[in-house]
Amino acid sequence: TIHTIDVAGKPIAAIIKRETKEDFEAYKLKNQLQNTNLSTEERVDITMQAIAKYRSVLENDLNNESALLGLVELYSTTPRMDSLLYFVERLIAVCPNENYLGYAANIYSNLYQATRDQNMLTNIFAIYQKMVNENPYSAQNYYQLAMLYSQLGNKNKATSIMEECMQ
């Protein structure tokens, strides 16, 4: 860290020395995947190159948000669910904001739909409960949590959550 901007003794912004530009190179590779004319082999090759660059960035900085997000996005297009889950969990540990928590919940939801793995369901509930706890003014978070309970047949819990939201 080169410099921080503090308010009431707490850092609100930081200027961090860039040790490498591999995250930007990986980002550019990832953007190449938007080209619809690429063959499957070319897509796989570009994906693997981008993954390697993002992983290299993490060797120097385990908390690099852009590298973590890039890896989550790339692994979500591969059959490597173990890596996807690892980097999703790492991303929300490093940066547990509502956007990334919601993104993680969507990934867990997709995995649950595909596998019916109860661990994914547990993760989804934990994320939405955390979002409700951290931002009790977001009706959307209450709604998502209530919908989960409703879809699983627990109408009483869903109603209770929506009543809590209205309070």
CSV table of N, CA, C and O in Angstrom, one decimal, residues 2 12 30 36 43 65 74 82 86 88 102 107 120 123 129 150 153 163:
chain,number,residue,atom,x,y,z
A,2,ILE,N,0.7,2.1,-1.0
A,2,ILE,CA,1.4,3.3,-1.1
A,2,ILE,C,0.8,4.4,-0.2
A,2,ILE,O,1.6,5.1,0.5
A,12,ILE,N,-10.7,4.4,3.9
A,12,ILE,CA,-11.9,4.3,3.0
A,12,ILE,C,-11.4,4.1,1.6
A,12,ILE,O,-12.2,3.7,0.7
A,30,LYS,N,-9.9,-12.6,-21.6
A,30,LYS,CA,-11.3,-12.9,-21.3
A,30,LYS,C,-12.2,-12.2,-22.2
A,30,LYS,O,-13.2,-12.8,-22.6
A,36,THR,N,-17.7,-14.3,-31.3
A,36,THR,CA,-18.6,-15.5,-31.6
A,36,THR,C,-18.0,-16.4,-32.7
A,36,THR,O,-18.4,-17.5,-33.0
A,43,ARG,N,-11.4,-21.1,-27.9
A,43,ARG,CA,-12.1,-20.7,-26.7
A,43,ARG,C,-11.4,-21.4,-25.5
A,43,ARG,O,-11.1,-20.7,-24.5
A,65,GLU,N,-9.0,-8.5,-6.1
A,65,GLU,CA,-10.5,-8.7,-6.4
A,65,GLU,C,-10.7,-8.9,-7.9
A,65,GLU,O,-11.5,-9.8,-8.2
A,74,LEU,N,-14.5,-17.1,-15.4
A,74,LEU,CA,-13.9,-18.1,-16.3
A,74,LEU,C,-14.2,-19.5,-15.9
A,74,LEU,O,-14.6,-20.4,-16.7
A,82,ASP,N,-15.0,-27.6,-8.7
A,82,ASP,CA,-14.2,-27.4,-7.5
A,82,ASP,C,-13.4,-26.1,-7.5
A,82,ASP,O,-13.4,-25.4,-6.5
A,86,TYR,N,-14.1,-22.8,-5.1
A,86,TYR,CA,-13.0,-22.3,-4.3
A,86,TYR,C,-12.9,-20.7,-4.5
A,86,TYR,O,-12.8,-20.0,-3.5
A,88,VAL,N,-15.2,-18.6,-5.8
A,88,VAL,CA,-16.4,-17.9,-5.3
A,88,VAL,C,-16.2,-17.6,-3.8
A,88,VAL,O,-16.4,-16.5,-3.4
A,102,GLY,N,-24.6,-11.6,-4.1
A,102,GLY,CA,-25.7,-12.0,-5.0
A,102,GLY,C,-25.2,-12.8,-6.2
A,102,GLY,O,-25.8,-13.8,-6.6
A,107,ILE,N,-24.6,-18.4,-8.5
A,107,ILE,CA,-23.8,-19.5,-8.9
A,107,ILE,C,-24.2,-20.7,-8.1
A,107,ILE,O,-24.4,-21.8,-8.6
A,120,MET,N,-25.1,-26.6,-1.5
A,120,MET,CA,-25.3,-25.4,-2.3
A,120,MET,C,-26.5,-24.7,-1.7
A,120,MET,O,-26.5,-23.4,-1.6
A,123,ASN,N,-25.5,-22.9,1.3
A,123,ASN,CA,-24.7,-21.7,1.0
A,123,ASN,C,-25.6,-20.6,0.6
A,123,ASN,O,-25.4,-19.4,0.9
A,129,GLN,N,-29.1,-14.7,4.2
A,129,GLN,CA,-29.3,-14.3,5.6
A,129,GLN,C,-28.2,-13.3,5.9
A,129,GLN,O,-28.5,-12.3,6.6
A,150,SER,N,-40.2,-20.3,0.6
A,150,SER,CA,-41.4,-20.6,-0.1
A,150,SER,C,-41.3,-21.7,-1.1
A,150,SER,O,-42.1,-22.7,-1.1
A,153,GLY,N,-41.2,-25.0,0.3
A,153,GLY,CA,-42.5,-25.4,1.0
A,153,GLY,C,-42.6,-24.9,2.4
A,153,GLY,O,-43.6,-25.3,3.1
A,163,GLU,N,-42.8,-10.5,7.0
A,163,GLU,CA,-43.3,-9.6,8.1
A,163,GLU,C,-42.1,-8.8,8.7
A,163,GLU,O,-42.3,-7.7,9.1
